[in-house]
Amino acid sequence: MNSSKDMLIDLIKARGRLSTEEFMAFCLTNPEAGYYAKQPVFGQKGDFITAPEISQMYGELLGMWLAQCWIEQHRPVKFTLLELGPGRGTLMEDLLRATEKVSGFHKAMQVQLLESSQRLREVQKEKLNKYEITWLDELQKLPDQPLFFIANEFFDALPIRQFQRTGDIWFERYLVIEDGSLVFSFSPQEKQVPENITTRHDIADGGIIEVCPGAVKICKFLSKHIEAKGGVGLIIDYGNSMSKGDTLQAVKDHKLVNVLETPGLSDLTAHVDFGALVRAIVCETSKLTPQGQFLERIGITHRAKALSTNLRNDALQLHIAAHKRLTHPNEMGHLFKVLALYPTFVKMPVGF
Ligand code: SAH
């Protein structure tokens, strides 16, 4: 037993049960027991590796993409450059370095980060210390100006609710304690089932679907802002165009582990239901595009070749492997998807 698990058990004893959403929120963002509050989570030494940690090309290309959108929207003289869930700050660092030479971009930007973990805020502060950065405590405090945002593997960390079809009734999945152990069980009562679930006639008896209320809320809010003030958003995550099945998973030391084995000590994520995000978004959206295709279209091969000229031996092999890992359909190229948000009054950004 670990102390996070003890705290979780105490919480369930006090409340009787926790929804999957409450369980995930506790395990990831509880300030004392949560995963992001404590662990060296990313990179080779952490539990998992994300695209910006694989190669500098990733943040550089996304930075140039954002700058291109900014230019196409006639270079607003002040705008918010927001990253949701910046992790170690690597993507933002690469993005800012790459856009330094884009005339007027840095002068116009106001960099803001949305980060729930105090520990990661410190890491980001250190990594980005040559830039003026502020942390947003809540999205409602976004400045009244165009918004250019990026969210890489942020939405998969937001807590989900899970529902199971049992005949014509949907049961919600809860975490309870049985004989002293943590177990999942389905609530025998129909309870506040979101409406768009009950119309999913494609789910067989016993089938599970997931909803992410936090993601829907954030997308609605940010897209309203973009439609009203201008800007773009880029969401990159693993997932698909609709929710089907139980996708909640835990990863520790680069391996899948049982979701209930090490709460607070393993990363918990769920596939992003991009269809639900698109339905919540009030501005335009791009086609949902596989990461590999998107990166190829915005020039990763060109950038990879340019960087490779100074590399030899092992460094060159690592660089080639990183390019492949980001783009190949059998690696991150297909599972990860890209969705852009943009105002109805501008043309669709490149890459889609
Ligand atoms: N974008 C980074 C990190 C992805 S991990 C990368 O690609 O490497 C998820 C990030 O989102 C972490 O920084 C985590 O602390 C943050 N996060 C998770 N839930 C959050 C929430 N509800 N509000 C703000 N940040 C959150």
Tab-separated table of C-alpha atoms and ligand atoms in Angstrom:
chain	number	residue	atom	x	y	z
A	1	MET	CA	0.000	0.000	0.000
A	2	ASN	CA	1.132	3.532	-0.643
A	3	SER	CA	-0.108	6.667	1.045
A	4	SER	CA	-2.033	7.820	-2.049
A	5	LYS	CA	-3.891	4.515	-2.001
A	6	ASP	CA	-4.636	4.907	1.714
A	7	MET	CA	-5.975	8.402	1.099
A	8	LEU	CA	-8.123	7.099	-1.749
A	9	ILE	CA	-9.549	4.325	0.398
A	10	ASP	CA	-10.343	6.798	3.196
A	11	LEU	CA	-12.089	9.052	0.700
A	12	ILE	CA	-14.233	6.197	-0.639
A	13	LYS	CA	-15.066	5.075	2.897
A	14	ALA	CA	-16.242	8.607	3.680
A	15	ARG	CA	-18.263	9.008	0.474
A	16	GLY	CA	-19.406	5.439	-0.151
A	17	ARG	CA	-18.185	5.448	-3.760
A	18	LEU	CA	-16.378	7.591	-6.335
A	19	SER	CA	-17.291	8.008	-10.003
A	20	THR	CA	-14.551	7.275	-12.535
A	21	GLU	CA	-14.322	11.042	-12.972
A	22	GLU	CA	-13.726	11.669	-9.259
A	23	PHE	CA	-11.267	8.779	-9.088
A	24	MET	CA	-9.233	10.079	-12.035
A	25	ALA	CA	-9.230	13.643	-10.695
A	26	PHE	CA	-7.996	12.408	-7.312
A	27	CYS	CA	-5.252	10.213	-8.805
A	28	LEU	CA	-3.927	12.876	-11.172
A	29	THR	CA	-4.384	16.285	-9.621
A	30	ASN	CA	-4.922	15.932	-5.873
A	31	PRO	CA	-2.313	18.405	-4.509
A	32	GLU	CA	-0.917	15.844	-2.038
A	33	ALA	CA	-1.603	12.435	-3.509
A	34	GLY	CA	-1.947	13.184	-7.222
A	35	TYR	CA	0.401	11.819	-9.843
A	36	TYR	CA	1.342	15.160	-11.432
A	37	ALA	CA	2.014	16.669	-8.021
A	38	LYS	CA	4.860	14.265	-7.224
A	39	GLN	CA	6.460	12.196	-9.921
A	40	PRO	CA	9.210	12.898	-12.449
A	41	VAL	CA	6.579	11.775	-14.927
A	42	PHE	CA	7.956	12.528	-18.391
A	43	GLY	CA	10.947	11.477	-20.433
A	44	GLN	CA	13.140	8.376	-20.492
A	45	LYS	CA	13.463	8.413	-16.693
A	46	GLY	CA	9.765	9.074	-16.103
A	47	ASP	CA	6.780	6.889	-16.880
A	48	PHE	CA	6.029	7.953	-20.415
A	49	ILE	CA	7.448	10.049	-23.197
A	50	THR	CA	5.492	12.652	-25.130
A	51	ALA	CA	6.093	14.066	-28.611
A	52	PRO	CA	7.884	17.264	-27.532
A	53	GLU	CA	10.268	15.159	-25.422
A	54	ILE	CA	11.076	12.949	-28.427
A	55	SER	CA	12.450	15.695	-30.632
A	56	GLN	CA	12.892	19.469	-30.705
A	57	MET	CA	11.380	19.365	-34.208
A	58	TYR	CA	7.919	18.906	-32.744
A	59	GLY	CA	7.747	22.178	-30.795
A	60	GLU	CA	9.600	24.040	-33.534
A	61	LEU	CA	7.139	22.998	-36.224
A	62	LEU	CA	4.089	23.722	-34.087
A	63	GLY	CA	5.589	27.127	-33.278
A	64	MET	CA	6.037	27.940	-36.959
A	65	TRP	CA	2.499	26.743	-37.645
A	66	LEU	CA	1.123	29.095	-34.974
A	67	ALA	CA	3.220	31.978	-36.300
A	68	GLN	CA	1.921	31.316	-39.822
A	69	CYS	CA	-1.671	31.515	-38.514
A	70	TRP	CA	-0.817	34.726	-36.695
A	71	ILE	CA	0.553	36.225	-39.932
A	72	GLU	CA	-2.540	35.086	-41.875
A	73	GLN	CA	-4.711	36.858	-39.305
A	74	HIS	CA	-2.833	40.108	-40.056
A	75	ARG	CA	-0.392	39.966	-37.146
A	76	PRO	CA	-2.563	41.117	-34.214
A	77	VAL	CA	-0.408	43.516	-32.175
A	78	LYS	CA	-1.310	41.820	-28.887
A	79	PHE	CA	-2.366	38.215	-28.433
A	80	THR	CA	-2.350	35.459	-25.838
A	81	LEU	CA	-0.113	32.480	-26.545
A	82	LEU	CA	-1.564	29.828	-24.258
A	83	GLU	CA	-0.422	26.288	-23.584
A	84	LEU	CA	-2.708	23.908	-21.722
A	85	GLY	CA	-0.852	21.346	-19.580
A	86	PRO	CA	2.729	22.253	-20.566
A	87	GLY	CA	4.424	19.394	-18.663
A	88	ARG	CA	8.150	20.155	-18.469
A	89	GLY	CA	7.815	23.226	-20.690
A	90	THR	CA	9.768	21.580	-23.523
A	91	LEU	CA	7.229	22.255	-26.272
A	92	MET	CA	6.932	25.914	-25.270
A	93	GLU	CA	10.715	26.305	-25.124
A	94	ASP	CA	11.166	24.865	-28.635
A	95	LEU	CA	8.211	26.856	-29.948
A	96	LEU	CA	9.565	30.142	-28.548
A	97	ARG	CA	13.092	29.512	-29.848
A	98	ALA	CA	11.757	28.698	-33.325
A	99	THR	CA	9.576	31.804	-33.519
A	100	GLU	CA	12.211	34.269	-32.280
A	101	LYS	CA	12.957	35.405	-35.822
A	102	VAL	CA	9.323	35.849	-36.864
A	103	SER	CA	9.185	39.618	-37.014
A	104	GLY	CA	6.864	41.081	-34.362
A	105	PHE	CA	5.626	37.728	-32.993
A	106	HIS	CA	7.431	37.818	-29.668
A	107	LYS	CA	6.691	41.496	-29.200
A	108	ALA	CA	2.962	40.865	-29.649
A	109	MET	CA	2.650	37.677	-27.599
A	110	GLN	CA	1.647	37.359	-23.979
A	111	VAL	CA	2.601	33.815	-22.916
A	112	GLN	CA	0.275	32.104	-20.473
A	113	LEU	CA	0.272	28.566	-19.126
A	114	LEU	CA	-2.557	26.562	-17.615
A	115	GLU	CA	-1.016	24.067	-15.202
A	116	SER	CA	-2.607	22.449	-12.161
A	117	SER	CA	0.558	20.994	-10.650
A	118	GLN	CA	2.573	23.353	-8.441
A	119	ARG	CA	5.641	21.150	-8.906
A	120	LEU	CA	5.406	21.304	-12.699
A	121	ARG	CA	4.871	25.070	-12.557
A	122	GLU	CA	8.291	25.314	-10.889
A	123	VAL	CA	9.849	23.141	-13.622
A	124	GLN	CA	8.248	25.326	-16.320
A	125	LYS	CA	9.385	28.522	-14.597
A	126	GLU	CA	12.976	27.310	-14.557
A	127	LYS	CA	12.955	26.034	-18.141
A	128	LEU	CA	11.377	29.201	-19.571
A	129	ASN	CA	13.179	31.695	-17.341
A	130	LYS	CA	14.339	33.894	-20.196
A	131	TYR	CA	10.751	34.690	-21.164
A	132	GLU	CA	8.003	36.618	-19.459
A	133	ILE	CA	5.387	34.032	-18.565
A	134	THR	CA	2.301	34.001	-16.378
A	135	TRP	CA	0.182	31.096	-15.142
A	136	LEU	CA	-3.561	31.221	-15.531
A	137	ASP	CA	-5.497	29.947	-12.536
A	138	GLU	CA	-8.663	29.710	-14.537
A	139	LEU	CA	-9.562	30.153	-18.182
A	140	GLN	CA	-12.148	32.810	-17.270
A	141	LYS	CA	-9.197	35.132	-16.616
A	142	LEU	CA	-7.981	35.011	-20.243
A	143	PRO	CA	-7.129	38.503	-21.483
A	144	ASP	CA	-9.580	40.145	-23.861
A	145	GLN	CA	-7.500	39.688	-27.046
A	146	PRO	CA	-6.892	37.087	-29.811
A	147	LEU	CA	-5.983	33.670	-28.499
A	148	PHE	CA	-3.477	31.246	-30.023
A	149	PHE	CA	-3.454	28.054	-27.979
A	150	ILE	CA	-1.907	24.632	-28.041
A	151	ALA	CA	-2.783	21.502	-26.065
A	152	ASN	CA	-0.550	18.470	-26.452
A	153	GLU	CA	-1.614	15.399	-24.475
A	154	PHE	CA	-3.673	17.604	-22.179
A	155	PHE	CA	-7.202	16.428	-22.903
A	156	ASP	CA	-6.342	12.743	-22.363
A	157	ALA	CA	-5.509	13.614	-18.748
A	158	LEU	CA	-8.912	15.141	-18.018
A	159	PRO	CA	-11.225	12.954	-15.931
A	160	ILE	CA	-13.899	10.937	-17.716
A	161	ARG	CA	-17.218	9.373	-16.721
A	162	GLN	CA	-17.979	5.882	-17.963
A	163	PHE	CA	-21.413	4.447	-18.735
A	164	GLN	CA	-22.481	0.931	-19.555
A	165	ARG	CA	-25.538	-0.044	-21.528
A	166	THR	CA	-27.726	-2.616	-19.796
A	167	GLY	CA	-30.726	-3.105	-21.997
A	168	ASP	CA	-32.230	0.344	-22.408
A	169	ILE	CA	-30.714	1.690	-19.217
A	170	TRP	CA	-27.271	3.217	-18.773
A	171	PHE	CA	-25.387	2.517	-15.560
A	172	GLU	CA	-22.465	4.640	-14.381
A	173	ARG	CA	-19.184	3.094	-13.339
A	174	TYR	CA	-18.065	3.741	-9.756
A	175	LEU	CA	-15.171	2.769	-7.591
A	176	VAL	CA	-16.144	1.094	-4.323
A	177	ILE	CA	-14.513	-0.954	-1.592
A	178	GLU	CA	-15.428	-4.612	-1.343
A	179	ASP	CA	-13.819	-6.868	1.273
A	180	GLY	CA	-11.179	-4.177	1.843
A	181	SER	CA	-10.185	-3.967	-1.864
A	182	LEU	CA	-10.789	-1.317	-4.505
A	183	VAL	CA	-13.160	-2.552	-7.208
A	184	PHE	CA	-15.190	-1.028	-10.011
A	185	SER	CA	-18.931	-1.540	-10.021
A	186	PHE	CA	-21.831	-0.162	-12.034
A	187	SER	CA	-24.491	1.867	-10.287
A	188	PRO	CA	-27.787	0.019	-10.337
A	189	GLN	CA	-29.650	3.300	-10.754
A	190	GLU	CA	-30.038	5.380	-13.842
A	191	LYS	CA	-28.464	8.674	-12.848
A	192	GLN	CA	-27.851	11.915	-14.743
A	193	VAL	CA	-26.928	10.161	-17.943
A	194	PRO	CA	-25.825	12.724	-20.541
A	195	GLU	CA	-28.352	12.970	-23.335
A	196	ASN	CA	-25.986	12.276	-26.214
A	197	ILE	CA	-25.252	8.848	-24.739
A	198	THR	CA	-28.817	7.610	-24.735
A	199	THR	CA	-29.006	8.160	-28.493
A	200	ARG	CA	-25.976	5.939	-29.166
A	201	HIS	CA	-27.819	2.969	-30.610
A	202	ASP	CA	-24.562	1.498	-31.940
A	203	ILE	CA	-23.454	0.380	-28.464
A	204	ALA	CA	-24.279	-3.270	-27.764
A	205	ASP	CA	-25.688	-4.522	-24.490
A	206	GLY	CA	-22.842	-4.460	-21.952
A	207	GLY	CA	-20.867	-1.934	-24.026
A	208	ILE	CA	-19.172	1.062	-22.409
A	209	ILE	CA	-18.850	4.644	-23.543
A	210	GLU	CA	-17.058	7.566	-22.006
A	211	VAL	CA	-17.700	11.284	-21.649
A	212	CYS	CA	-15.289	13.976	-20.552
A	213	PRO	CA	-17.271	16.904	-19.101
A	214	GLY	CA	-14.132	18.996	-18.462
A	215	ALA	CA	-12.941	18.731	-22.078
A	216	VAL	CA	-16.341	19.761	-23.421
A	217	LYS	CA	-16.462	22.773	-21.122
A	218	ILE	CA	-12.949	23.931	-22.021
A	219	CYS	CA	-13.536	23.536	-25.774
A	220	LYS	CA	-16.775	25.494	-25.601
A	221	PHE	CA	-15.106	28.296	-23.682
A	222	LEU	CA	-11.950	28.577	-25.809
A	223	SER	CA	-13.809	28.316	-29.116
A	224	LYS	CA	-16.190	31.116	-28.101
A	225	HIS	CA	-13.168	33.250	-27.329
A	226	ILE	CA	-11.513	32.472	-30.686
A	227	GLU	CA	-14.699	33.141	-32.620
A	228	ALA	CA	-15.152	36.485	-30.879
A	229	LYS	CA	-11.556	37.718	-30.711
A	230	GLY	CA	-9.664	35.758	-33.388
A	231	GLY	CA	-6.773	33.319	-33.084
A	232	VAL	CA	-6.463	29.546	-33.457
A	233	GLY	CA	-6.209	26.447	-31.297
A	234	LEU	CA	-4.400	23.189	-31.866
A	235	ILE	CA	-5.395	20.054	-29.968
A	236	ILE	CA	-3.144	17.025	-30.328
A	237	ASP	CA	-3.920	13.835	-28.527
A	238	TYR	CA	-4.547	10.162	-28.871
A	239	GLY	CA	-8.109	9.225	-29.602
A	240	ASN	CA	-10.705	9.032	-32.287
A	241	SER	CA	-13.838	10.606	-33.690
A	242	MET	CA	-16.163	8.863	-31.240
A	243	SER	CA	-16.042	7.124	-27.887
A	244	LYS	CA	-16.366	3.361	-27.865
A	245	GLY	CA	-15.322	0.973	-25.127
A	246	ASP	CA	-13.353	1.387	-21.933
A	247	THR	CA	-10.125	3.264	-22.731
A	248	LEU	CA	-9.048	4.213	-19.209
A	249	GLN	CA	-5.450	3.122	-18.814
A	250	ALA	CA	-2.576	3.428	-16.358
A	251	VAL	CA	1.084	3.625	-17.332
A	252	LYS	CA	4.088	3.234	-15.055
A	253	ASP	CA	7.741	2.904	-16.121
A	254	HIS	CA	6.676	2.905	-19.793
A	255	LYS	CA	4.399	-0.124	-19.228
A	256	LEU	CA	0.640	-0.567	-18.929
A	257	VAL	CA	-0.383	-1.469	-15.377
A	258	ASN	CA	-3.689	-2.226	-13.684
A	259	VAL	CA	-5.646	1.005	-13.201
A	260	LEU	CA	-6.289	0.245	-9.517
A	261	GLU	CA	-2.833	-1.066	-8.629
A	262	THR	CA	-0.880	2.095	-7.928
A	263	PRO	CA	-3.268	5.060	-7.748
A	264	GLY	CA	-1.362	8.335	-7.650
A	265	LEU	CA	1.852	6.610	-8.729
A	266	SER	CA	0.923	5.789	-12.318
A	267	ASP	CA	-0.306	8.020	-15.125
A	268	LEU	CA	-4.003	7.685	-15.935
A	269	THR	CA	-5.378	8.656	-19.327
A	270	ALA	CA	-8.318	7.949	-21.605
A	271	HIS	CA	-8.721	8.286	-25.365
A	272	VAL	CA	-10.020	11.672	-26.429
A	273	ASP	CA	-13.457	11.643	-28.044
A	274	PHE	CA	-12.785	14.287	-30.698
A	275	GLY	CA	-16.370	14.057	-31.969
A	276	ALA	CA	-17.633	15.314	-28.613
A	277	LEU	CA	-15.104	18.166	-28.695
A	278	VAL	CA	-16.177	19.168	-32.212
A	279	ARG	CA	-19.839	19.218	-31.122
A	280	ALA	CA	-18.926	21.554	-28.247
A	281	ILE	CA	-16.794	23.899	-30.356
A	282	VAL	CA	-18.616	26.980	-31.627
A	283	CYS	CA	-15.995	28.210	-34.142
A	284	GLU	CA	-14.742	26.309	-37.228
A	285	THR	CA	-12.823	23.050	-36.878
A	286	SER	CA	-10.396	21.352	-39.243
A	287	LYS	CA	-10.663	17.761	-40.350
A	288	LEU	CA	-9.421	15.398	-37.660
A	289	THR	CA	-5.994	14.544	-39.056
A	290	PRO	CA	-3.448	11.911	-38.029
A	291	GLN	CA	-0.345	13.428	-36.421
A	292	GLY	CA	2.010	11.867	-38.985
A	293	GLN	CA	0.191	13.427	-41.929
A	294	PHE	CA	-0.068	16.791	-40.223
A	295	LEU	CA	3.651	16.889	-39.381
A	296	GLU	CA	4.594	15.865	-42.928
A	297	ARG	CA	2.379	18.586	-44.376
A	298	ILE	CA	3.891	21.283	-42.187
A	299	GLY	CA	7.420	20.303	-43.128
A	300	ILE	CA	8.905	17.793	-40.695
A	301	THR	CA	10.957	16.022	-43.367
A	302	HIS	CA	12.492	19.280	-44.501
A	303	ARG	CA	13.355	20.213	-40.906
A	304	ALA	CA	14.681	16.712	-40.172
A	305	LYS	CA	17.041	16.904	-43.153
A	306	ALA	CA	18.298	20.335	-42.138
A	307	LEU	CA	19.048	19.173	-38.595
A	308	SER	CA	20.687	15.953	-39.755
A	309	THR	CA	23.524	17.713	-41.569
A	310	ASN	CA	25.341	18.331	-38.261
A	311	LEU	CA	24.725	14.870	-36.823
A	312	ARG	CA	26.844	11.718	-37.014
A	313	ASN	CA	26.706	8.106	-35.797
A	314	ASP	CA	24.484	7.499	-32.750
A	315	ALA	CA	23.133	11.049	-32.714
A	316	LEU	CA	22.074	10.690	-36.344
A	317	GLN	CA	20.413	7.327	-35.705
A	318	LEU	CA	18.525	8.771	-32.739
A	319	HIS	CA	17.376	11.690	-34.853
A	320	ILE	CA	16.121	9.384	-37.630
A	321	ALA	CA	14.332	7.203	-35.070
A	322	ALA	CA	12.675	10.278	-33.515
A	323	HIS	CA	11.361	11.414	-36.903
A	324	LYS	CA	9.945	7.944	-37.484
A	325	ARG	CA	8.439	7.742	-34.014
A	326	LEU	CA	6.550	11.000	-34.455
A	327	THR	CA	5.210	10.248	-37.928
A	328	HIS	CA	5.059	6.520	-38.733
A	329	PRO	CA	1.535	5.002	-38.666
A	330	ASN	CA	2.749	2.124	-36.491
A	331	GLU	CA	4.182	4.528	-33.932
A	332	MET	CA	2.571	7.896	-32.981
A	333	GLY	CA	1.705	8.888	-36.553
A	334	HIS	CA	-1.768	7.384	-36.686
A	335	LEU	CA	-2.987	6.936	-33.110
A	336	PHE	CA	-2.424	10.619	-32.340
A	337	LYS	CA	-4.764	13.064	-34.028
A	338	VAL	CA	-4.676	16.795	-34.650
A	339	LEU	CA	-7.645	19.132	-34.578
A	340	ALA	CA	-7.461	22.864	-35.267
A	341	LEU	CA	-9.984	25.493	-34.180
A	342	TYR	CA	-10.236	28.761	-36.084
A	343	PRO	CA	-12.747	31.592	-36.504
A	344	THR	CA	-15.390	31.322	-39.207
A	345	PHE	CA	-14.065	34.542	-40.773
A	346	VAL	CA	-10.597	33.184	-41.702
A	347	LYS	CA	-9.489	30.437	-44.101
A	348	MET	CA	-8.540	27.002	-42.824
A	349	PRO	CA	-4.945	26.861	-41.541
A	350	VAL	CA	-2.355	24.740	-43.386
A	351	GLY	CA	-1.771	21.086	-42.572
A	352	PHE	CA	-5.291	19.668	-42.956
B	1	SAH	N1	1.971	18.801	-22.861
B	1	SAH	C1	3.016	18.107	-22.147
B	1	SAH	C2	2.526	17.358	-20.904
B	1	SAH	C3	1.382	16.394	-21.073
B	1	SAH	S1	0.908	15.628	-19.531
B	1	SAH	C4	3.755	17.166	-23.090
B	1	SAH	O1	3.237	16.894	-24.157
B	1	SAH	O2	4.848	16.721	-22.744
B	1	SAH	C5	-0.468	16.561	-18.987
B	1	SAH	C6	-0.168	17.939	-18.461
B	1	SAH	O3	-1.406	18.549	-18.110
B	1	SAH	C7	0.686	18.005	-17.207
B	1	SAH	O4	1.460	19.181	-17.253
B	1	SAH	C8	-0.368	18.083	-16.096
B	1	SAH	O5	0.104	18.581	-14.880
B	1	SAH	C9	-1.377	18.992	-16.745
B	1	SAH	N2	-2.740	18.868	-16.243
B	1	SAH	C10	-3.445	17.728	-16.058
B	1	SAH	N3	-4.703	18.000	-15.642
B	1	SAH	C11	-4.797	19.356	-15.600
B	1	SAH	C12	-5.840	20.263	-15.266
B	1	SAH	N4	-7.042	19.822	-14.900
B	1	SAH	N5	-5.598	21.595	-15.331
B	1	SAH	C13	-4.375	22.049	-15.709
B	1	SAH	N6	-3.338	21.236	-16.028
B	1	SAH	C14	-3.538	19.916	-15.981
